[in-house]
Amino acid sequence: MLGNAFILALRELRRNVMRSILTMLGIIIGVSAVITLVTLGGGATQQVTEQISSLGSNLLMISVGKRMGPGQTSGAEAFKIADAEVLDREVNGLVAVAPVAIGSTTAIYANQNWSTNVTGSTESFFFVSNQKIAQGRLFNVSEARIGASVCVIGQTVATKLFGSQSPLNNRIRLQKLSCIVIGLLESKGQSSMGSDQDDIVVVPLRTFQRRIAGNQDVNLIKVSVKDGVNTEDIKHELERIMRVRRHLAANDDNNFNVLDMKEIALMLSNTTQTMTGLLSAVGAVSLLVGGIGIMNIMLVSVTERTREIGIRLAIGALEREVLLQFLVEAMVLSSLGGIIGIVLALITAVALSGILQVPFVFQGGIVIIAFLFSATVGVVFGYFPARKAARLDPIEALRHE
Amino acid sequence: MTTTEHLGHSPPNPLLELRDVSKIYGAGDALMKALAGVNLSIYAGEFVAIMGPSGSGKSTCMNILGCLDTPSTGHYFFQGIDVGELSRNQRALLRRNYLGFVFQGFNLLNRTSALENVELPLIYRGINARSRRRLARQALLAVGLADREGHTPGELSGGQQQRVAIARAIVTGPSLLLADEPTGNLDSARSLEIMDLLTVLNRDKNITVVMVTHERDMAAYAKRIVHFKDGLIETDHQQEHEL
């Protein structure tokens, strides 16, 4: 009986192709909106998480000043190299500690110049920041110690200054410092905060302090924690030592800030998920509207086909058979709309993920949920019109013009 | 169909029997007595024409005979079953298994091929697709439209549409064919064709035919003519045929 109802429903929809498509439109838009948004949101969440973890595994950052965020150095004394050395020596469970000083400057090669950030740090920086070498080499311990005139540059800087030419073993000028490019870093792309992670020049910290900054300041200490060690404990330990080293009294607030990148990752992915949820809810509303559209059309259809229903009842269709016919019709309409919506959503998601540079992550769960939801919409909103059809009096229905 | 077994009653002689049937519509001042105590027996193999002016109760009678409606008082026995006692669904099953309908307005499904129209009652009988197709083709052949099976009602003339409707009515092999003004929408040449067809079906396939008409020429094809007036049977007589 169900098979017959399907045949009848498909025949009926084929007879009214245009109307069927218009009716399905609401469902199509709803389903595709929800799936597209959830898929893109999932991709964005994954991207954020990946980017954070690409900053370095189990990374803690100690910055000067109370508030987090870049450039918040106001009112507090900068760190010194000794701070990093003490932390490295006294805190257990660390893999590496990298003191970092950052300044913006203009890099010049031949007649090209490019305004960029110069980072001064030790060789540990590359490990802690998860920066890998693409060509050439990183600077070594002795180069770091003596403050050699060498630098490692990112892809953006290389492209701006050297074009397609290899930058290795060429000298670039950073203010008064002329240094040899010994290495080119692998591209890391845009960070989750939107900054270009490849727009970077790294020189040994001592070279930076002497030749560029002209002081002994360290703005940032990056700490990489061993796997399996509780970063929360490490954070407290770092804070304790830094408070002592910075001579803070017991009731003083910290004038530095220890940031756990995992927390940021969590916060960012939560934000992305919330946004995804909100936007999906909007899509779900359009699914509901689509359902009402189906009910509307089914009611019109019942009225229009009153005579047909009369014929069916007269030749012996049972109430439940007529009910089933219209219910299946509504369900086929909405499920078909759901399927079209799914296909459309996947195409849109692939296209948009390309444009927005978000990875396309197929989310099977939401596809199934959206499909089931659309089929349910058909049943729920198709029931009332179907019951109306089934309860018609055959004599009246046959008389209907 | 299990109704026959359940409702027992050793099969009486008449196929249909109206026993003091009346049908009342409305209430109070608007009360209208469409049938006022009708007694009528129709036997298997008969070809009965029901005649009468509008409002004489002939349509109401047809609706009751077709199990579409039930008497207000009195009893209608179809093959010994008291139809008035049946539920809506049981009556639907009765129609599905024993009755065929032909209407004045043809009542075919639009934009649906002749073959699919004829298949419709078989779908409700749960007959499989292949048998359905075969039976529907046979029925179309019987009404002389074997070459029009793919045509939709819009592509067929009135006479052809009515023949498709007849094919749909007989495809299930019903014991009773009810025709409500089958020639009402047709010109006289087409009307005669339809009447010939009904006559043939009655004679060769032994289908009992009950037909409502107000045209004497059409009624002349029947073996028996029943006249209604004011909700009662005025005359009821057999006619001799030269056939």
XYZ file of C-alpha atoms in Angstrom:
644
model
C 0.000 0.000 0.000
C 2.864 2.321 0.815
C 4.512 1.475 -2.492
C 1.327 2.411 -4.311
C 1.111 5.645 -2.377
C 4.646 6.457 -3.508
C 3.808 5.785 -7.136
C 0.693 7.923 -6.893
C 2.595 10.713 -5.138
C 5.374 10.766 -7.709
C 2.844 10.761 -10.557
C 1.046 13.683 -8.964
C 4.221 15.685 -8.449
C 5.258 15.015 -12.035
C 1.940 16.411 -13.186
C 2.651 19.679 -11.373
C 6.378 20.090 -11.831
C 6.468 23.863 -11.501
C 4.286 23.948 -8.427
C 6.211 21.104 -6.827
C 9.495 22.942 -7.302
C 8.128 26.173 -5.883
C 6.720 24.314 -2.905
C 10.013 22.596 -2.294
C 11.888 25.884 -2.484
C 11.272 26.707 1.165
C 12.632 23.350 2.265
C 15.496 23.543 -0.201
C 16.575 26.937 1.108
C 16.146 25.914 4.739
C 18.056 22.662 4.435
C 20.838 24.133 2.353
C 21.198 27.143 4.649
C 21.506 24.979 7.736
C 23.922 22.505 6.183
C 26.054 25.185 4.527
C 26.371 27.189 7.727
C 27.094 24.219 9.919
C 29.644 22.866 7.441
C 31.400 26.214 7.089
C 31.208 26.795 10.836
C 32.725 23.383 11.448
C 35.480 24.168 8.992
C 36.159 27.500 10.652
C 36.268 25.917 14.094
C 38.678 23.309 12.873
C 40.802 25.963 11.202
C 40.973 28.045 14.365
C 41.944 25.034 16.403
C 44.582 24.009 13.886
C 46.017 27.487 13.729
C 46.261 27.764 17.465
C 47.979 24.432 17.688
C 50.271 25.507 14.845
C 51.421 28.364 17.055
C 53.173 25.711 19.069
C 52.090 22.780 21.087
C 51.303 23.462 24.726
C 52.393 27.031 24.414
C 52.345 29.538 27.241
C 53.149 33.147 26.557
C 54.334 35.556 29.223
C 53.828 39.131 28.199
C 54.509 42.409 29.902
C 51.587 44.352 31.305
C 48.359 43.228 32.837
C 46.025 42.748 29.968
C 46.424 40.265 27.221
C 46.808 41.145 23.588
C 49.706 42.450 21.623
C 51.480 45.690 22.522
C 50.164 45.953 26.078
C 53.413 47.021 27.678
C 52.236 50.166 29.317
C 53.428 50.903 32.754
C 55.469 47.805 33.299
C 59.093 47.049 33.015
C 60.152 44.736 30.186
C 61.675 41.296 30.805
C 65.360 40.543 30.439
C 67.103 37.575 28.908
C 67.966 36.464 32.434
C 64.265 36.003 33.220
C 63.955 33.439 30.466
C 67.126 31.702 31.582
C 65.909 31.474 35.163
C 62.560 30.070 34.105
C 64.259 27.508 31.891
C 66.450 26.427 34.765
C 63.982 26.458 37.646
C 60.683 25.221 36.228
C 60.331 21.514 35.646
C 58.298 20.163 32.775
C 59.342 22.640 30.112
C 60.628 21.723 26.679
C 61.975 25.110 25.722
C 61.860 28.753 26.678
C 62.283 31.491 24.085
C 62.672 35.134 25.021
C 61.288 37.303 22.256
C 61.717 40.957 21.363
C 59.733 42.412 18.529
C 60.087 45.640 16.624
C 58.708 46.919 13.395
C 61.126 48.076 10.785
C 61.677 48.282 7.059
C 63.557 45.469 5.369
C 65.515 46.542 2.303
C 67.032 44.495 -0.463
C 68.471 46.252 -3.531
C 65.717 48.688 -4.552
C 62.928 46.766 -2.828
C 61.735 47.614 0.637
C 59.056 46.075 2.802
C 57.806 47.199 6.140
C 57.670 44.225 8.495
C 58.164 42.938 12.021
C 61.577 41.861 13.144
C 61.676 39.254 15.850
C 64.744 38.791 17.967
C 64.926 35.465 19.747
C 67.001 32.412 20.457
C 67.164 29.234 18.407
C 64.418 27.818 20.659
C 61.987 30.271 19.085
C 61.550 28.117 15.986
C 60.651 25.078 18.022
C 58.376 26.918 20.415
C 56.581 28.793 17.627
C 56.370 25.697 15.491
C 58.216 27.406 12.639
C 59.857 25.026 10.195
C 62.559 25.729 7.716
C 61.740 25.454 4.010
C 65.144 26.347 2.537
C 68.558 26.968 4.041
C 68.964 26.586 7.802
C 68.046 28.102 11.143
C 70.627 29.985 13.160
C 72.528 27.878 15.666
C 73.392 28.283 19.324
C 76.715 30.011 18.743
C 75.275 32.431 16.239
C 72.606 33.245 18.787
C 75.136 33.710 21.561
C 77.494 35.990 19.662
C 74.721 37.926 17.976
C 75.734 37.141 14.423
C 74.382 39.175 11.505
C 72.152 36.453 10.153
C 68.412 36.240 9.643
C 65.651 33.799 8.770
C 62.717 35.213 6.811
C 59.114 34.255 6.110
C 57.556 33.634 2.712
C 55.843 37.020 2.488
C 59.032 38.928 3.132
C 60.905 36.727 0.648
C 58.332 37.368 -2.056
C 58.194 41.115 -1.453
C 61.958 41.576 -1.465
C 63.228 38.883 -3.783
C 60.270 38.051 -5.994
C 60.806 34.626 -7.458
C 64.567 34.761 -6.837
C 66.041 32.690 -4.012
C 66.706 34.896 -0.968
C 69.405 32.631 0.491
C 72.843 34.129 1.081
C 71.722 37.594 0.095
C 72.149 40.513 2.441
C 69.143 42.469 3.546
C 69.238 45.655 5.584
C 67.185 46.190 8.724
C 67.818 49.759 9.829
C 71.551 49.822 10.668
C 71.886 46.050 10.551
C 72.951 44.313 7.397
C 72.380 40.581 7.690
C 72.673 37.480 5.553
C 69.516 35.493 4.832
C 70.397 31.979 5.907
C 66.968 30.402 5.929
C 63.464 30.629 4.534
C 60.554 29.505 6.738
C 57.671 27.328 5.658
C 54.472 29.200 4.997
C 51.981 29.201 7.893
C 49.303 31.360 6.307
C 46.973 33.691 8.102
C 46.650 33.452 11.848
C 43.280 33.135 13.566
C 43.573 36.804 14.474
C 43.921 37.649 10.804
C 47.600 38.585 10.745
C 50.007 37.189 8.186
C 52.268 34.716 9.966
C 54.657 34.693 7.012
C 55.414 38.406 7.312
C 58.333 37.786 9.642
C 62.104 38.306 9.922
C 63.872 36.470 12.745
C 67.331 37.481 13.942
C 69.274 36.330 17.011
C 68.022 38.134 20.126
C 71.390 39.701 20.959
C 71.718 40.983 17.411
C 68.257 42.510 17.721
C 68.970 44.143 21.068
C 72.323 45.599 20.070
C 71.782 46.554 16.471
C 68.079 47.292 16.133
C 66.408 48.025 19.469
C 69.436 49.428 21.260
C 68.273 48.088 24.650
C 68.195 44.829 26.638
C 64.397 44.471 26.649
C 62.512 41.247 26.049
C 58.789 41.772 25.340
C 57.618 38.245 25.439
C 58.696 34.891 26.778
C 57.335 31.889 24.975
C 57.310 28.686 26.958
C 56.702 25.259 25.534
C 55.393 22.721 28.033
C 56.066 18.998 27.870
C 53.204 16.786 26.771
C 51.226 15.415 29.662
C 52.300 18.152 32.045
C 49.478 20.229 33.467
C 49.795 23.692 31.935
C 47.752 25.141 34.773
C 50.420 24.094 37.302
C 53.189 25.416 35.079
C 51.301 28.676 34.741
C 51.173 29.112 38.498
C 54.835 28.237 38.863
C 55.804 30.737 36.163
C 53.728 33.400 37.864
C 55.300 32.675 41.241
C 58.859 32.952 39.922
C 58.120 36.038 37.859
C 56.537 37.779 40.824
C 59.684 37.173 42.839
C 61.937 38.325 40.021
C 59.857 41.457 39.522
C 59.846 42.205 43.263
C 56.082 42.298 43.583
C 54.653 42.604 47.067
C 52.040 40.116 48.172
C 49.165 42.516 47.535
C 50.439 43.785 44.191
C 48.722 42.717 41.012
C 50.761 40.925 38.405
C 52.373 43.385 36.011
C 52.788 40.634 33.492
C 50.428 38.139 32.047
C 50.721 34.411 31.428
C 48.576 33.323 28.537
C 47.668 29.717 27.808
C 47.139 29.288 24.062
C 44.841 26.375 24.742
C 42.457 28.686 26.543
C 42.449 31.031 23.587
C 41.847 28.141 21.236
C 38.928 27.016 23.320
C 37.506 30.509 23.515
C 37.810 31.092 19.793
C 36.303 27.773 18.809
C 33.462 28.359 21.277
C 32.789 31.718 19.668
C 32.777 30.175 16.223
C 30.438 27.435 17.381
C 28.058 29.940 18.920
C 27.953 31.905 15.687
C 27.349 28.728 13.721
C 24.545 27.784 16.065
C 22.853 31.150 15.740
C 23.051 31.219 11.980
C 21.799 27.640 11.769
C 18.821 28.600 13.901
C 17.946 31.195 11.271
C 18.188 28.452 8.662
C 15.964 26.234 10.773
C 13.329 28.959 10.857
C 13.250 28.958 7.086
C 12.752 25.183 7.241
C 9.703 25.801 9.379
C 8.432 28.410 6.930
C 9.055 25.880 4.176
C 6.893 23.415 6.075
C 4.061 25.900 6.292
C 4.478 26.459 2.551
C 3.974 22.743 2.030
C 0.861 22.744 4.175
C -0.493 25.691 2.208
C 0.078 24.023 -1.131
C -1.295 20.716 0.085
C -4.466 22.464 1.266
C -4.819 24.144 -2.124
C -4.139 20.822 -3.743
C -6.836 19.078 -1.700
C -9.377 21.712 -2.648
C -8.342 21.610 -6.261
C -8.480 17.844 -6.367
C -11.703 17.424 -4.419
C -13.296 15.782 -7.437
C -10.377 13.431 -7.848
C -10.659 12.484 -4.185
C -14.372 11.896 -4.768
C -13.579 9.568 -7.652
C -11.057 7.665 -5.582
C -13.455 7.304 -2.673
C -16.274 6.243 -5.002
C -14.237 3.473 -6.579
C -13.413 2.172 -3.151
C -10.408 3.960 -1.698
C -10.364 3.725 2.085
C -10.036 6.820 4.234
C -6.598 5.818 5.315
C -5.521 5.220 1.722
C -6.457 8.755 0.731
C -4.816 10.053 3.903
C -1.682 8.117 3.112
C -1.657 9.327 -0.474
C -1.643 12.980 0.518
C 0.701 12.399 3.426
C 3.178 10.572 1.231
C 2.840 13.305 -1.348
C 3.734 15.944 1.229
C 6.563 13.778 2.488
C 7.940 13.134 -0.969
C 7.782 16.864 -1.637
C 9.650 17.753 1.522
C 12.173 14.896 1.351
C 12.897 15.662 -2.277
C 13.343 19.280 -1.243
C 15.641 18.033 1.495
C 17.753 16.019 -0.923
C 18.021 18.894 -3.372
C 18.882 21.164 -0.440
C 21.631 18.798 0.686
C 23.181 18.660 -2.777
C 22.931 22.427 -3.108
C 24.403 22.935 0.357
C 27.401 20.736 -0.346
C 28.104 22.560 -3.609
C 27.704 25.945 -1.889
C 29.829 24.891 1.069
C 32.640 23.697 -1.206
C 32.502 26.908 -3.228
C 32.290 29.199 -0.192
C 35.008 27.374 1.713
C 37.230 28.112 -1.287
C 36.301 31.795 -1.297
C 36.485 32.240 2.483
C 39.620 30.083 2.737
C 38.037 27.855 5.318
C 38.643 24.118 5.077
C 35.668 22.085 3.826
C 34.808 19.591 6.519
C 31.949 17.246 5.559
C 29.547 16.924 8.482
C 27.560 13.744 7.997
C 25.534 14.283 11.151
C 23.929 17.541 10.122
C 23.166 16.168 6.639
C 21.244 13.271 8.168
C 19.531 15.512 10.712
C 18.512 18.023 8.044
C 17.106 15.254 5.861
C 15.139 13.654 8.671
C 13.907 17.056 9.730
C 12.683 17.889 6.243
C 10.884 14.545 5.984
C 9.296 15.186 9.375
C 8.201 18.625 8.235
C 6.352 16.885 5.387
C 4.557 14.517 7.754
C 3.649 17.171 10.296
C 2.461 19.805 7.866
C 1.001 17.307 5.425
C -1.159 15.597 8.018
C -3.826 18.248 8.363
C -4.498 18.625 4.609
C -4.354 14.848 4.174
C -6.923 14.297 6.899
C -9.126 16.910 5.312
C -8.940 15.009 2.027
C -9.622 11.647 3.617
C -12.731 12.867 5.433
C -14.431 14.285 2.367
C -17.905 12.971 1.598
C -17.629 11.190 -1.756
C -21.023 12.448 -2.947
C -20.178 16.067 -2.160
C -16.695 15.655 -3.575
C -18.013 14.272 -6.849
C -20.394 17.194 -7.193
C -17.517 19.667 -6.664
C -16.733 21.732 -9.739
C -13.789 -9.279 1.019
C -14.844 -10.777 4.285
C -17.997 -8.762 4.831
C -20.192 -11.365 3.130
C -19.020 -14.088 5.451
C -19.272 -12.003 8.573
C -22.710 -10.709 7.920
C -23.985 -14.168 7.154
C -27.433 -14.269 5.605
C -27.778 -17.028 3.035
C -27.715 -15.256 -0.363
C -31.262 -14.209 -1.186
C -32.488 -14.064 -4.703
C -32.227 -10.337 -5.474
C -28.793 -8.779 -6.002
C -30.087 -5.543 -4.502
C -33.067 -4.974 -2.362
C -34.436 -1.689 -1.042
C -36.856 -2.365 1.762
C -39.011 0.595 2.756
C -36.098 2.963 2.274
C -36.501 6.644 2.996
C -33.937 9.369 2.988
C -34.449 12.617 4.843
C -32.269 15.691 4.517
C -32.260 18.702 6.789
C -34.485 19.262 9.813
C -37.487 21.317 10.877
C -38.946 23.491 8.142
C -36.030 22.698 5.848
C -36.815 19.010 6.140
C -36.750 17.331 2.765
C -37.825 13.791 2.106
C -35.826 12.630 -0.921
C -37.067 9.067 -0.658
C -40.297 8.184 1.068
C -40.383 4.453 1.638
C -39.110 2.812 -1.531
C -39.231 -0.906 -2.151
C -37.220 -2.218 -5.048
C -35.554 -5.520 -5.905
C -33.047 -5.900 -8.683
C -31.787 -9.319 -9.751
C -28.460 -10.319 -11.182
C -28.265 -9.809 -14.934
C -30.890 -7.103 -15.100
C -30.543 -3.856 -17.040
C -32.609 -1.279 -15.187
C -33.215 2.319 -16.204
C -34.271 4.692 -13.457
C -36.209 7.675 -14.739
C -37.968 10.617 -13.231
C -37.929 14.395 -13.064
C -35.307 16.260 -11.035
C -35.996 16.047 -7.349
C -37.887 12.789 -7.746
C -35.313 10.967 -5.646
C -33.606 9.014 -8.405
C -30.140 10.424 -7.656
C -30.544 9.759 -3.947
C -31.615 6.241 -4.820
C -28.506 5.817 -6.956
C -26.272 7.048 -4.132
C -27.814 4.516 -1.792
C -27.589 1.709 -4.341
C -23.927 2.692 -4.869
C -23.241 2.436 -1.133
C -22.140 6.060 -1.147
C -25.019 6.958 1.121
C -27.133 5.088 3.649
C -30.909 5.120 4.154
C -32.351 7.265 6.956
C -34.848 4.516 7.664
C -35.447 1.156 6.078
C -32.860 -1.293 4.784
C -30.724 -1.688 1.737
C -29.460 -5.199 1.170
C -26.627 -5.652 -1.252
C -26.093 -9.351 -1.903
C -27.861 -9.913 1.377
C -25.673 -7.477 3.320
C -27.454 -4.689 5.169
C -25.421 -1.726 3.902
C -26.922 0.617 6.475
C -25.108 -1.331 9.181
C -21.696 -0.932 7.586
C -19.026 1.592 8.464
C -17.703 4.072 5.950
C -14.670 1.921 5.288
C -16.708 -1.278 4.944
C -18.862 0.447 2.356
C -15.709 1.557 0.549
C -14.583 -2.068 0.460
C -17.968 -3.080 -0.901
C -17.672 -0.498 -3.691
C -14.114 -1.549 -4.381
C -14.982 -5.216 -4.745
C -18.465 -5.319 -6.248
C -19.362 -1.999 -7.824
C -18.450 -0.032 -10.914
C -19.424 3.607 -11.403
C -20.008 5.586 -14.575
C -20.802 9.274 -14.181
C -22.372 11.906 -16.353
C -19.207 14.040 -16.210
C -16.922 11.035 -16.937
C -14.833 11.865 -13.824
C -11.516 10.684 -15.159
C -8.284 11.887 -13.612
C -6.922 14.745 -15.666
C -3.483 14.604 -17.215
C -3.500 10.867 -16.604
C -3.396 8.378 -19.442
C -6.421 6.242 -20.260
C -4.519 3.165 -19.151
C -3.604 4.690 -15.778
C -7.196 5.785 -15.273
C -8.427 2.273 -15.894
C -5.746 0.872 -13.580
C -6.881 3.057 -10.679
C -9.439 0.685 -9.082
C -6.962 -2.169 -9.430
C -4.378 -0.196 -7.452
C -6.790 -0.093 -4.532
C -7.386 -3.780 -4.907
C -3.670 -4.308 -4.405
C -3.157 -6.024 -7.736
C 0.434 -6.079 -8.912
C 1.629 -3.793 -11.686
C 1.845 -6.397 -14.392
C -1.617 -7.875 -13.861
C -2.937 -4.364 -13.532
C -1.615 -3.426 -16.924
C -2.946 -6.600 -18.495
C -6.449 -6.234 -17.013
C -6.577 -2.527 -17.895
C -5.626 -3.299 -21.506
C -8.327 -5.971 -21.662
C -10.899 -3.525 -20.375
C -9.842 -0.876 -22.875
C -10.065 -3.500 -25.605
C -13.581 -4.366 -24.470
C -14.673 -0.730 -24.889
C -12.852 -0.436 -28.213
C -10.083 1.920 -27.115
C -7.087 -0.386 -27.192
C -5.265 2.077 -29.445
C -5.830 5.057 -27.143
C -4.283 3.787 -23.912
C -1.626 6.498 -23.812
C -4.054 9.365 -24.366
C -5.031 11.653 -21.537
C -8.699 12.670 -21.109
C -7.876 16.027 -22.693
C -6.834 14.233 -25.864
C -9.993 12.142 -26.080
C -13.481 13.011 -27.280
C -16.413 12.942 -24.847
C -17.567 9.573 -26.118
C -14.082 8.145 -25.792
C -13.728 9.547 -22.289
C -16.989 7.890 -21.272
C -15.773 4.624 -22.715
C -12.560 4.923 -20.678
C -14.775 5.521 -17.637
C -16.755 2.373 -18.490
C -13.512 0.445 -18.865
C -12.505 1.699 -15.414
C -15.867 0.570 -14.021
C -15.698 -2.944 -15.476
C -11.983 -3.632 -15.064
C -12.556 -5.168 -11.640
C -15.309 -7.439 -12.935
C -18.029 -5.898 -10.744
C -21.373 -7.525 -10.067
C -23.125 -4.180 -10.453
C -22.488 -1.282 -12.805
C -24.106 1.990 -11.763
C -24.388 4.601 -14.472
C -25.567 8.086 -13.550
C -26.764 9.820 -16.727
C -23.938 8.256 -18.716
C -25.009 9.956 -21.919
C -25.978 13.303 -20.410
C -22.911 15.086 -21.788
C -22.823 13.391 -25.170
C -24.402 13.992 -28.574
C -26.906 11.452 -29.795
C -24.508 9.449 -31.983
C -22.023 9.041 -29.103
C -24.904 8.338 -26.738
C -26.047 5.431 -28.871
C -22.522 4.021 -28.918
C -22.357 4.152 -25.142
C -25.780 2.509 -24.810
C -24.736 -0.221 -27.214
C -21.648 -0.786 -25.144
C -23.635 -1.029 -21.902
C -26.057 -3.420 -23.572
C -23.215 -5.621 -24.746
C -21.613 -5.639 -21.304
C -24.951 -6.547 -19.732
C -25.664 -9.280 -22.231
C -22.212 -10.792 -22.809
C -20.463 -10.255 -19.500
C -23.633 -10.626 -17.476
C -22.988 -7.398 -15.590
C -26.064 -6.031 -13.851
C -26.585 -2.452 -15.002
C -28.570 0.215 -13.201
C -28.708 3.471 -15.089
C -30.246 6.827 -14.262
C -31.413 8.764 -17.286
C -34.074 11.232 -18.238
C -33.889 10.433 -21.937
C -36.501 7.975 -23.170
C -34.310 6.872 -26.082
C -31.637 5.773 -23.682
C -34.022 4.145 -21.262
C -35.345 2.154 -24.187
C -32.155 0.094 -24.141
C -32.926 -1.208 -20.672
C -34.919 -4.345 -19.959
C -36.756 -2.688 -17.123
C -37.730 0.903 -16.475
C -38.427 2.288 -13.009
C -40.091 5.696 -12.767
C -39.585 7.841 -9.697
C -41.825 10.658 -8.595
C -41.757 12.584 -5.314
C -39.522 10.068 -3.636
C -41.603 7.099 -4.574
C -41.669 4.583 -7.383
C -44.451 5.559 -9.745
C -44.162 2.779 -12.304
C -41.930 -0.246 -12.687
C -42.205 -2.365 -15.809
C -40.276 -4.817 -17.923
C -39.982 -4.106 -21.595
C -39.908 -6.487 -24.467
C -36.893 -6.247 -26.701
C -36.575 -7.012 -30.286
C -32.828 -7.597 -29.779
